[in-house]
């Protein structure tokens, strides 16, 4: 078991490097750089910067060096000092800008994950056990609907309903008085009263796909001989259901973290932008538009790293609960 | 038939343990209602063994499951009664109970328990064996955790699983096949049931393991006094263990009576056919006996020398040398994991042998080493060496018509095409006893036996000289098996073929082969005349193997002849994983 | 055991039925999937000939029809006796006395405007080949245009724009998936066919790609596209961006199929028959998994459509004046716009219908894809 975890952790290293390189290359892709964008912004307000100043700016930000060198410098800063570089646009260290937003991103993703599981598990089991019942059809209809509606559209519709029917603004994660306040019980509570909407929106599509996964898993397990064995022992239907097929169908369910988390994070990006949540997404979009490369790079890197860690956790969990993986 | 429910004479006033009357179990299908069990009646006496025997699709398994009302969805009992008479004099009609109710659940696992064909998939892969056994004890006998564990260990000891304390904490996949079935039996016996239903419990096991499991059930039956309902397709097993026999075919009872009567004075033609087919395997085929003796002085057509095939650590084939004469049928016999299939596939070069030589003598007398051929030469050799596969379903591409399957070798080798190809395909189909009119059909339109004929037609398409047949008849029912075996022998004489016939079934080998090689753990332990090896073997392993085969005669039940082979230099220390050190 | 699950009333027909025949029979039994297939096909027909199905020129701006609401279409006219025929009435503009917001009221005093089938309207090109001005529905009075789904901020017809948007949105899903499929088949095929070390490395790469969150990656890639590029180039780049992560899922499917087929006995039998590697792949293996791949592809298309819609909606995908559903939904981004003109959600409805139809269709295909199992 320990060997398995160590091996799995070892595999994380190349993945993390690949992700960081990918993030850096992506940010480097656009033609021109921050200085070009900066000059263009200034030019629109009739300020002109001469070539010398531009060159000085480039030198200050290290933009005149070869890309690989810039990458190595960047990654070394992260590993050795947790220094993600400077945000050109905000004129302050990236690490000062990202952590709270990343934390809120994580909170949102985890809350959605838990909500998704809590809803999808019982419904998936019910749908499989009562196959072709009215309930099963109703849930199946819901899953197809949930899979078909883009999360941003759902967010827009809910915002519209809230605004028109209730006159409420449902954007953001905090009320105005808490927005800039430091953390307190009150702020936590305020977060809870706001976070349910984005969580619900995100949970709709992921719940839909997870219900289908769970239903299929259960339908695979239900006709297996060990279920008949358990029945022949005299166990009640409910008890045998929970102890055997459900327990075994849970294993593939756990491995869904590996793809559910990336999906949730992807979805949360769009929803966060629509609802204007103070998570990583709106700032990421803004920094991408402005070619604020270190800031955007840090976000892409951290978000990808988050999902990689998610798949690591799901693999370890899977090994913990499945003796076939643990002992082979 | 209802008035002679019970065969054994019984003192008046004592009821049979279980009385089944006019049972009908049906499955609603899209096309109508299918009666898997159609109006059958029988009785089981306390302490006795009733064997229900039949081929696939006879409804024997559904009968067994109907008793506990655990028929797979959407099957249900339509009519009839299943009366259980318990020791305390109570009678209970199981057919009337709600399949999910408390009353039937109290019977399951306590009064009547069940074991199944596939012990691996019948045990949960993620729960320890101990967990699954203690569950029954705690459920029906209200034992505490500690008591149940102690009792479970005792049960494992009873079924002769070594180190029961440790074995409790292991998972089913850490057990060997035989050990898993022992664990299943321990689980079934936990509450000392009055009836054990065994649904083909030894079909998935090797013949030596089967013998041990049968012995175990018999001994436990003697000590506990339980009755056994044993479902099987194997008449040999029936002859060895049954008191009474019920022969089923397509959901109805063909014959019902004491074992001796069934075997020695069978009335029904179907029963006679079943018994005839096992008795046939007791001697050489008539076609074989009618044939002039082989020219044993001829140069071998295939000479295998020191052939080895290693998969990593595992030596699937370990230094095997054997030769094949022209026109000869060479049998290769062994249990699962003996390397016999690896040998067939290595000869065909589906596997790349790790070492050794395979000298093949062409028609012009020139020899080539099959192990070293590549490219066009290998392709040329494969036209003269052909293979028949075990699985009549998986070995035919379901997406090609029969004409395409049979004609493909001719087409891709550029021999025939168009109308000539079509005519040749028709001719080949006639040769293997198929109607050429069906050549535009797809394999799914054919039965198992017919598909195997298609496979044979494909094998003889290119006028081969050697055919390797890997368990070619194992997947077939007995009634079809002989037709295919006889076809193979007829073709052999017509086409002057040499066969390498791989099988786990000594009976088939004896029926079919001239010589036989016995394989054990990758090694060839004995080679000799089929008659000699099958009836009077030299090697201790072969002797053990032969002794384990159930004799199809209820009057010949001497179990004392049976023994287990233990490899002399190789003593196994791992206790549970390997079944060979169990006794 | 492998056997055919189809039990047809005519066994003689089943006996000679090819795989596609069997799949079609199984699929036909699935009523919902059949309906979804009809919807899917209909939507793609619309996507091929959007001009024919549109009513008004989708790019025509009209200051007088800003946020014009959807109009009612009548079938029965009882003003002068009893007449049957699609028609609508011109509207009268009034203003809310308090908020001064525009309110359009149907003006039955004016003459009704009949709707013509196959009438003449604005001129459009069919697949860039020839011009036509025949439309499925056309207003008989072009000076009083018909707005089925209302008009947007610039007074453009939302219905015609939605129909036009189908072309880009539906095709981008298809093209993106075909691109992904090419990558997936090549890489998955190599991985599954050769196995061993190559397989191990490609497996790690597939796992890695699958564990990435797609939207941030797409955003970063899309941000690199210069704003001024022509529409077709933009379109191609967006499909490439979407395929960048989309191939992994398909590669995994292809690999799995290849691996399991490699061990099938009929493949071994074909090899012994002297069948060449090429023929084994194309004659034996490819037909065996093509139905599965088609099902997977059908299920991947809606994901691509959703992706394009999300990207364009965020402003990093296709850019106006290109018309796609995502671009159209940008109009609905502003809470004030949708509060005054909720019909701006109509392209969203089109997305939901298209994605749902494709999902149901693909689901039915997947269920029917293997007629030989169980």
Coordinates of N, CA and C in Angstrom, one line a residue, chain B residues 46-234:
Chain B
X46 N -34.7 -37.0 3.6 CA -33.6 -36.5 4.5 C -32.4 -37.4 4.3
X47 N -31.2 -36.7 4.3 CA -30.0 -37.4 4.2 C -29.6 -38.0 2.9
X48 N -30.5 -37.8 1.9 CA -30.2 -38.5 0.6 C -29.7 -37.4 -0.4
X49 N -29.2 -37.9 -1.6 CA -28.8 -37.0 -2.6 C -29.6 -37.3 -3.9
X50 N -30.2 -36.2 -4.3 CA -31.0 -36.2 -5.6 C -30.1 -35.4 -6.6
X51 N -29.8 -36.1 -7.7 CA -29.1 -35.4 -8.8 C -30.1 -35.0 -9.9
X52 N -30.1 -33.7 -10.2 CA -30.9 -33.2 -11.4 C -29.9 -33.1 -12.5
X53 N -30.1 -33.8 -13.6 CA -29.1 -33.8 -14.7 C -29.8 -33.4 -16.0
X54 N -29.0 -32.7 -16.8 CA -29.5 -32.2 -18.1 C -28.5 -31.4 -18.8
X55 N -28.7 -31.1 -20.1 CA -27.8 -30.3 -20.8 C -28.1 -28.8 -20.6
X56 N -27.4 -28.0 -21.3 CA -27.6 -26.5 -21.1 C -29.0 -26.2 -21.7
X57 N -29.7 -25.4 -20.9 CA -31.1 -25.0 -21.3 C -32.2 -26.0 -20.9
X58 N -31.8 -26.9 -20.0 CA -32.8 -27.9 -19.6 C -33.7 -27.4 -18.5
X59 N -33.3 -26.4 -17.9 CA -34.1 -25.8 -16.8 C -33.7 -26.3 -15.4
X60 N -32.5 -27.1 -15.4 CA -32.1 -27.6 -14.1 C -31.8 -26.6 -13.1
X61 N -31.1 -25.6 -13.5 CA -30.6 -24.5 -12.6 C -31.8 -23.7 -12.1
X62 N -32.7 -23.4 -13.0 CA -33.9 -22.7 -12.6 C -34.7 -23.4 -11.6
X63 N -34.8 -24.8 -11.7 CA -35.5 -25.6 -10.8 C -34.9 -25.4 -9.4
X64 N -33.5 -25.4 -9.3 CA -32.8 -25.3 -8.0 C -33.1 -23.9 -7.4
X65 N -33.1 -22.9 -8.3 CA -33.3 -21.5 -7.8 C -34.8 -21.3 -7.4
X66 N -35.7 -22.0 -8.0 CA -37.1 -21.8 -7.7 C -37.4 -22.2 -6.2
X67 N -36.6 -23.2 -5.8 CA -36.9 -23.7 -4.4 C -36.7 -22.6 -3.4
X68 N -35.6 -21.8 -3.6 CA -35.4 -20.7 -2.6 C -36.0 -19.4 -3.1
X69 N -36.7 -19.4 -4.2 CA -37.3 -18.2 -4.8 C -36.3 -17.2 -5.1
X70 N -35.1 -17.6 -5.7 CA -34.1 -16.6 -6.1 C -33.9 -16.7 -7.6
X71 N -34.9 -17.0 -8.3 CA -34.8 -17.0 -9.8 C -34.5 -15.6 -10.3
X72 N -33.6 -15.5 -11.2 CA -33.2 -14.2 -11.8 C -34.4 -13.5 -12.3
X73 N -34.4 -12.1 -12.2 CA -35.5 -11.3 -12.9 C -35.5 -11.6 -14.4
X74 N -36.6 -11.6 -15.0 CA -38.0 -11.4 -14.5 C -38.7 -12.8 -14.3
X75 N -37.9 -13.8 -14.0 CA -38.5 -15.1 -13.8 C -39.4 -15.2 -12.6
X76 N -40.4 -16.0 -12.6 CA -41.3 -16.2 -11.4 C -42.0 -17.5 -11.4
X77 N -42.3 -18.0 -10.2 CA -43.0 -19.3 -10.1 C -44.5 -19.0 -10.5
X78 N -44.9 -19.7 -11.5 CA -46.3 -19.5 -12.0 C -47.3 -20.4 -11.2
X79 N -46.9 -21.6 -11.0 CA -47.8 -22.5 -10.3 C -47.1 -23.7 -9.7
X80 N -47.7 -24.5 -8.9 CA -47.1 -25.6 -8.3 C -46.8 -25.4 -6.8
X81 N -46.3 -26.4 -6.1 CA -46.0 -26.2 -4.7 C -44.6 -26.8 -4.4
X82 N -44.0 -26.2 -3.4 CA -42.7 -26.7 -2.9 C -42.8 -26.8 -1.4
X83 N -43.1 -28.0 -0.9 CA -43.4 -28.1 0.5 C -42.1 -28.6 1.2
X84 N -41.8 -27.8 2.2 CA -40.6 -28.1 3.1 C -41.2 -28.7 4.4
X85 N -40.8 -29.9 4.7 CA -41.2 -30.5 6.0 C -40.0 -30.5 7.0
X86 N -40.1 -29.6 8.0 CA -38.9 -29.5 8.9 C -39.0 -30.6 9.9
X87 N -37.8 -30.6 10.7 CA -37.7 -31.7 11.7 C -38.8 -31.6 12.7
X88 N -39.1 -30.4 13.1 CA -40.1 -30.2 14.2 C -41.6 -30.5 13.7
X89 N -41.7 -31.1 12.5 CA -43.0 -31.5 12.0 C -43.8 -30.5 11.3
X90 N -43.2 -29.3 11.2 CA -44.0 -28.2 10.4 C -43.8 -28.4 8.9
X91 N -44.9 -28.0 8.2 CA -44.8 -28.0 6.7 C -45.0 -26.6 6.2
X92 N -44.2 -26.2 5.2 CA -44.2 -24.9 4.7 C -44.2 -24.9 3.2
X93 N -45.2 -24.3 2.5 CA -45.1 -24.3 1.0 C -44.3 -23.0 0.6
X94 N -43.1 -23.3 0.2 CA -42.2 -22.2 -0.2 C -42.7 -21.4 -1.4
X95 N -43.4 -22.1 -2.3 CA -43.8 -21.5 -3.5 C -44.9 -20.4 -3.2
X96 N -45.5 -20.5 -2.1 CA -46.6 -19.5 -1.8 C -46.0 -18.2 -1.1
X97 N -44.7 -18.3 -0.7 CA -44.2 -17.2 0.1 C -43.8 -16.0 -0.8
X98 N -43.9 -14.8 -0.2 CA -43.4 -13.6 -0.9 C -41.9 -13.7 -1.1
X99 N -41.4 -13.6 -2.3 CA -39.9 -13.8 -2.6 C -39.1 -12.8 -1.8
X100 N -39.6 -11.7 -1.3 CA -38.8 -10.8 -0.6 C -39.2 -10.7 0.9
X101 N -40.1 -11.6 1.3 CA -40.6 -11.6 2.6 C -39.7 -12.2 3.7
X102 N -40.1 -12.1 4.9 CA -39.4 -12.6 6.1 C -39.4 -14.1 6.1
X103 N -40.5 -14.7 5.8 CA -40.7 -16.1 6.0 C -39.7 -16.9 5.1
X104 N -39.6 -16.5 3.8 CA -38.6 -17.2 2.9 C -37.2 -16.9 3.3
X105 N -37.0 -15.7 3.8 CA -35.6 -15.3 4.2 C -35.1 -16.2 5.4
X106 N -36.1 -16.5 6.3 CA -35.7 -17.4 7.4 C -35.3 -18.8 7.0
X107 N -35.9 -19.2 5.8 CA -35.5 -20.5 5.3 C -34.2 -20.5 4.6
X108 N -33.9 -19.5 3.8 CA -32.7 -19.3 3.1 C -31.5 -19.3 4.0
X109 N -30.5 -20.1 3.8 CA -29.3 -20.1 4.5 C -29.4 -20.8 5.9
X110 N -30.7 -21.1 6.3 CA -30.8 -21.8 7.6 C -31.3 -23.2 7.4
X111 N -32.5 -23.3 6.8 CA -33.0 -24.7 6.5 C -32.4 -25.2 5.2
X112 N -32.4 -24.3 4.2 CA -31.9 -24.7 2.9 C -30.8 -23.7 2.5
X113 N -29.6 -24.2 2.1 CA -28.6 -23.3 1.7 C -28.1 -23.7 0.3
X114 N -27.3 -22.9 -0.3 CA -27.0 -23.1 -1.7 C -25.5 -22.8 -2.0
X115 N -24.9 -23.6 -2.9 CA -23.6 -23.2 -3.5 C -23.7 -23.2 -5.0
X116 N -22.8 -22.5 -5.6 CA -22.9 -22.2 -7.0 C -21.8 -22.6 -7.9
X117 N -21.9 -22.4 -9.2 CA -20.9 -22.9 -10.1 C -19.6 -22.2 -10.0
X118 N -19.7 -20.8 -10.0 CA -18.5 -20.0 -10.1 C -18.1 -19.5 -8.7
X119 N -17.3 -20.2 -7.9 CA -17.1 -19.7 -6.6 C -16.4 -18.3 -6.5
X120 N -15.7 -18.0 -7.6 CA -15.0 -16.7 -7.6 C -16.0 -15.6 -7.7
X121 N -16.9 -15.7 -8.6 CA -17.9 -14.5 -8.7 C -19.0 -14.7 -7.8
X122 N -19.1 -15.8 -7.1 CA -20.2 -16.0 -6.1 C -19.8 -15.4 -4.8
X123 N -18.6 -15.2 -4.6 CA -18.1 -14.5 -3.4 C -17.8 -13.1 -3.7
X124 N -18.1 -12.2 -2.7 CA -17.9 -10.8 -2.9 C -16.4 -10.5 -3.0
X125 N -15.9 -9.7 -4.0 CA -14.5 -9.5 -4.1 C -13.9 -8.5 -3.1
X126 N -14.8 -7.7 -2.4 CA -14.3 -6.7 -1.5 C -14.6 -7.0 -0.1
X127 N -15.1 -8.2 0.2 CA -15.3 -8.6 1.6 C -14.5 -9.8 1.9
X128 N -13.9 -9.9 3.1 CA -13.1 -11.1 3.5 C -14.1 -12.3 3.5
X129 N -13.4 -13.4 3.3 CA -14.2 -14.7 3.4 C -14.9 -14.8 4.8
X130 N -14.1 -14.4 5.8 CA -14.6 -14.5 7.2 C -15.8 -13.6 7.4
X131 N -15.8 -12.4 6.9 CA -16.9 -11.5 6.9 C -18.2 -12.2 6.4
X132 N -18.0 -12.8 5.2 CA -19.2 -13.4 4.5 C -19.7 -14.6 5.3
X133 N -18.8 -15.3 6.0 CA -19.3 -16.5 6.7 C -20.0 -16.1 8.0
X134 N -19.3 -15.2 8.7 CA -19.9 -14.7 10.0 C -21.3 -14.0 9.8
X135 N -21.4 -13.4 8.6 CA -22.7 -12.8 8.4 C -23.9 -13.7 8.5
X136 N -23.8 -14.9 8.0 CA -24.9 -15.9 8.0 C -25.1 -16.3 9.5
X137 N -24.0 -16.5 10.2 CA -24.1 -17.0 11.6 C -24.8 -15.9 12.4
X138 N -24.4 -14.7 12.2 CA -25.0 -13.6 13.0 C -26.5 -13.3 12.6
X139 N -26.8 -13.6 11.3 CA -28.1 -13.3 10.9 C -29.1 -14.4 11.4
X140 N -28.8 -15.6 11.3 CA -29.7 -16.6 11.6 C -29.6 -17.2 13.1
X141 N -28.4 -17.1 13.6 CA -28.2 -17.7 14.9 C -27.9 -16.7 16.0
X142 N -28.0 -15.4 15.6 CA -27.8 -14.3 16.6 C -26.5 -14.4 17.4
X143 N -25.5 -14.8 16.8 CA -24.2 -15.0 17.5 C -23.6 -13.6 17.7
X144 N -22.7 -13.5 18.7 CA -21.9 -12.3 18.8 C -20.8 -12.3 17.8
X145 N -20.1 -11.2 17.6 CA -19.1 -11.2 16.7 C -18.0 -12.2 17.0
X146 N -17.6 -12.3 18.2 CA -16.5 -13.2 18.6 C -16.9 -14.6 18.4
X147 N -18.1 -14.9 18.9 CA -18.6 -16.3 18.7 C -18.7 -16.7 17.3
X148 N -19.2 -15.8 16.4 CA -19.3 -16.1 15.0 C -18.0 -16.3 14.4
X149 N -17.0 -15.5 14.8 CA -15.7 -15.7 14.2 C -15.1 -17.0 14.6
X150 N -15.3 -17.4 15.8 CA -14.8 -18.7 16.3 C -15.4 -19.8 15.5
X151 N -16.7 -19.7 15.4 CA -17.5 -20.7 14.6 C -17.1 -20.8 13.2
X152 N -16.8 -19.6 12.6 CA -16.5 -19.6 11.2 C -15.1 -20.3 11.0
X153 N -14.2 -20.0 11.9 CA -12.9 -20.7 11.8 C -13.1 -22.2 11.9
X154 N -14.0 -22.6 12.8 CA -14.3 -24.1 12.9 C -14.8 -24.6 11.6
X155 N -15.7 -23.8 11.0 CA -16.3 -24.3 9.7 C -15.2 -24.4 8.6
X156 N -14.3 -23.5 8.6 CA -13.2 -23.6 7.6 C -12.4 -24.8 7.9
X157 N -12.2 -25.1 9.2 CA -11.4 -26.3 9.5 C -12.1 -27.6 9.0
X158 N -13.5 -27.5 9.2 CA -14.3 -28.7 8.8 C -14.2 -28.9 7.3
X159 N -14.1 -27.8 6.5 CA -13.9 -28.0 5.0 C -12.5 -28.1 4.6
X160 N -11.6 -28.4 5.6 CA -10.2 -28.6 5.4 C -9.4 -27.5 4.7
X161 N -9.7 -26.3 5.2 CA -8.9 -25.2 4.7 C -7.8 -25.0 5.8
X162 N -6.5 -25.1 5.3 CA -5.4 -24.9 6.3 C -5.4 -23.5 6.9
X163 N -4.9 -23.4 8.1 CA -4.8 -22.2 8.8 C -6.1 -21.3 8.8
X164 N -7.1 -21.9 9.3 CA -8.4 -21.2 9.2 C -8.4 -19.8 9.8
X165 N -7.7 -19.6 10.9 CA -7.7 -18.3 11.5 C -7.3 -17.2 10.5
X166 N -6.1 -17.5 9.8 CA -5.6 -16.5 8.9 C -6.5 -16.4 7.6
X167 N -7.0 -17.6 7.2 CA -7.8 -17.7 6.0 C -9.1 -16.8 6.1
X168 N -9.6 -16.6 7.3 CA -10.8 -15.8 7.5 C -10.6 -14.4 7.0
X169 N -9.4 -13.9 7.2 CA -9.1 -12.5 6.9 C -8.7 -12.3 5.4
X170 N -8.8 -13.3 4.7 CA -8.3 -13.2 3.3 C -9.5 -13.0 2.4
X171 N -9.2 -12.5 1.2 CA -10.3 -12.3 0.2 C -10.4 -13.4 -0.8
X172 N -11.5 -13.6 -1.5 CA -11.7 -14.7 -2.3 C -10.7 -14.8 -3.4
X173 N -10.2 -13.6 -3.9 CA -9.2 -13.7 -5.0 C -7.9 -14.2 -4.6
X174 N -7.7 -14.3 -3.2 CA -6.4 -14.8 -2.7 C -6.5 -16.3 -2.6
X175 N -7.6 -16.9 -2.8 CA -7.8 -18.3 -2.7 C -7.6 -19.0 -4.0
X176 N -7.3 -20.3 -4.0 CA -7.3 -21.0 -5.3 C -8.8 -21.5 -5.6
X177 N -9.0 -21.9 -6.8 CA -10.4 -22.3 -7.2 C -11.0 -23.3 -6.2
X178 N -10.3 -24.4 -5.9 CA -10.9 -25.4 -5.1 C -11.1 -24.9 -3.7
X179 N -10.2 -24.0 -3.2 CA -10.4 -23.4 -1.8 C -11.6 -22.5 -1.8
X180 N -11.8 -21.8 -2.8 CA -13.0 -20.9 -2.9 C -14.3 -21.7 -2.7
X181 N -14.3 -22.9 -3.4 CA -15.5 -23.7 -3.4 C -15.7 -24.2 -2.0
X182 N -14.6 -24.6 -1.3 CA -14.6 -25.0 0.1 C -15.2 -24.0 1.0
X183 N -14.7 -22.7 0.7 CA -15.2 -21.6 1.6 C -16.7 -21.4 1.4
X184 N -17.1 -21.6 0.1 CA -18.6 -21.5 -0.2 C -19.3 -22.5 0.6
X185 N -18.8 -23.7 0.6 CA -19.5 -24.8 1.3 C -19.5 -24.5 2.8
X186 N -18.4 -24.0 3.3 CA -18.4 -23.7 4.8 C -19.5 -22.7 5.1
X187 N -19.6 -21.7 4.2 CA -20.7 -20.7 4.3 C -22.0 -21.3 4.3
X188 N -22.2 -22.2 3.4 CA -23.6 -22.8 3.2 C -23.9 -23.7 4.4
X189 N -22.9 -24.3 5.0 CA -23.1 -25.2 6.1 C -23.2 -24.5 7.5
X190 N -23.0 -23.2 7.5 CA -22.9 -22.5 8.7 C -24.0 -22.8 9.7
X191 N -25.2 -22.8 9.2 CA -26.4 -23.0 10.1 C -26.9 -24.4 10.1
X192 N -26.1 -25.4 9.7 CA -26.4 -26.8 9.7 C -27.8 -27.0 9.0
X193 N -27.8 -26.7 7.7 CA -29.1 -26.8 7.0 C -29.5 -28.2 6.8
X194 N -30.8 -28.4 6.5 CA -31.3 -29.8 6.3 C -31.1 -30.2 4.8
X195 N -31.0 -29.1 4.0 CA -30.8 -29.4 2.5 C -29.8 -28.4 2.0
X196 N -28.9 -29.0 1.2 CA -27.9 -28.2 0.5 C -28.2 -28.3 -1.0
X197 N -28.4 -27.2 -1.6 CA -28.6 -27.2 -3.1 C -27.2 -26.8 -3.7
X198 N -26.7 -27.7 -4.5 CA -25.4 -27.5 -5.2 C -25.6 -27.4 -6.7
X199 N -25.4 -26.1 -7.2 CA -25.7 -25.9 -8.6 C -24.4 -26.0 -9.4
X200 N -24.2 -27.1 -10.0 CA -22.9 -27.3 -10.8 C -21.7 -26.9 -10.0
X201 N -21.5 -27.3 -8.8 CA -20.4 -26.8 -8.0 C -19.0 -27.2 -8.4
X202 N -18.9 -28.2 -9.3 CA -17.6 -28.6 -9.7 C -17.3 -28.4 -11.1
X203 N -18.2 -27.8 -11.9 CA -18.1 -27.7 -13.3 C -16.9 -26.8 -13.7
X204 N -16.6 -25.8 -12.9 CA -15.5 -24.9 -13.2 C -14.2 -25.4 -12.7
X205 N -14.2 -26.6 -12.0 CA -13.0 -27.0 -11.4 C -12.3 -28.1 -12.2
X206 N -11.0 -28.3 -11.9 CA -10.3 -29.4 -12.5 C -10.8 -30.8 -12.0
X207 N -10.6 -31.8 -12.7 CA -11.1 -33.1 -12.3 C -10.6 -33.6 -11.0
X208 N -9.3 -33.3 -10.7 CA -8.8 -33.8 -9.4 C -9.4 -33.0 -8.2
X209 N -9.6 -31.7 -8.5 CA -10.3 -30.8 -7.5 C -11.7 -31.2 -7.3
X210 N -12.3 -31.5 -8.4 CA -13.7 -32.0 -8.4 C -13.9 -33.2 -7.5
X211 N -13.0 -34.1 -7.6 CA -13.1 -35.4 -6.8 C -13.0 -35.0 -5.3
X212 N -12.1 -34.1 -5.0 CA -12.0 -33.7 -3.6 C -13.3 -33.0 -3.1
X213 N -13.8 -32.1 -3.9 CA -15.0 -31.4 -3.4 C -16.2 -32.4 -3.3
X214 N -16.3 -33.4 -4.2 CA -17.4 -34.4 -4.1 C -17.2 -35.2 -2.8
X215 N -15.9 -35.6 -2.6 CA -15.7 -36.4 -1.3 C -16.1 -35.6 -0.1
X216 N -15.7 -34.3 -0.1 CA -16.0 -33.4 1.0 C -17.5 -33.3 1.3
X217 N -18.2 -33.1 0.2 CA -19.7 -33.0 0.3 C -20.2 -34.3 0.9
X218 N -19.8 -35.4 0.4 CA -20.2 -36.7 0.8 C -20.0 -36.9 2.3
X219 N -18.7 -36.5 2.8 CA -18.4 -36.7 4.2 C -19.2 -35.8 5.1
X220 N -19.4 -34.6 4.6 CA -20.2 -33.7 5.5 C -21.6 -34.1 5.5
X221 N -22.1 -34.7 4.4 CA -23.5 -35.2 4.4 C -23.6 -36.3 5.4
X222 N -22.6 -37.2 5.5 CA -22.6 -38.3 6.5 C -22.6 -37.8 7.9
X223 N -21.8 -36.8 8.2 CA -21.7 -36.3 9.6 C -22.9 -35.5 10.0
X224 N -23.5 -34.7 9.1 CA -24.5 -33.8 9.5 C -25.9 -34.3 9.1
X225 N -26.0 -35.3 8.3 CA -27.3 -35.9 7.9 C -28.1 -35.0 7.0
X226 N -27.5 -34.1 6.3 CA -28.3 -33.2 5.5 C -28.6 -33.9 4.1
X227 N -29.6 -33.4 3.4 CA -29.9 -33.9 2.1 C -29.2 -33.0 1.1
X228 N -28.9 -33.5 -0.1 CA -28.3 -32.7 -1.1 C -29.1 -32.8 -2.4
X229 N -29.3 -31.6 -3.0 CA -29.9 -31.5 -4.3 C -28.7 -31.1 -5.2
X230 N -28.3 -32.0 -6.1 CA -27.0 -31.7 -6.8 C -27.4 -31.6 -8.3
X231 N -27.1 -30.4 -8.8 CA -27.4 -30.1 -10.2 C -26.1 -30.3 -11.0
X232 N -26.2 -31.1 -12.1 CA -25.0 -31.3 -12.9 C -25.3 -31.7 -14.3
X233 N -24.4 -31.6 -15.2 CA -24.6 -32.1 -16.6 C -23.8 -33.3 -16.8
X234 N -23.0 -33.7 -15.8 CA -22.0 -34.8 -16.0 C -22.5 -36.1 -15.4

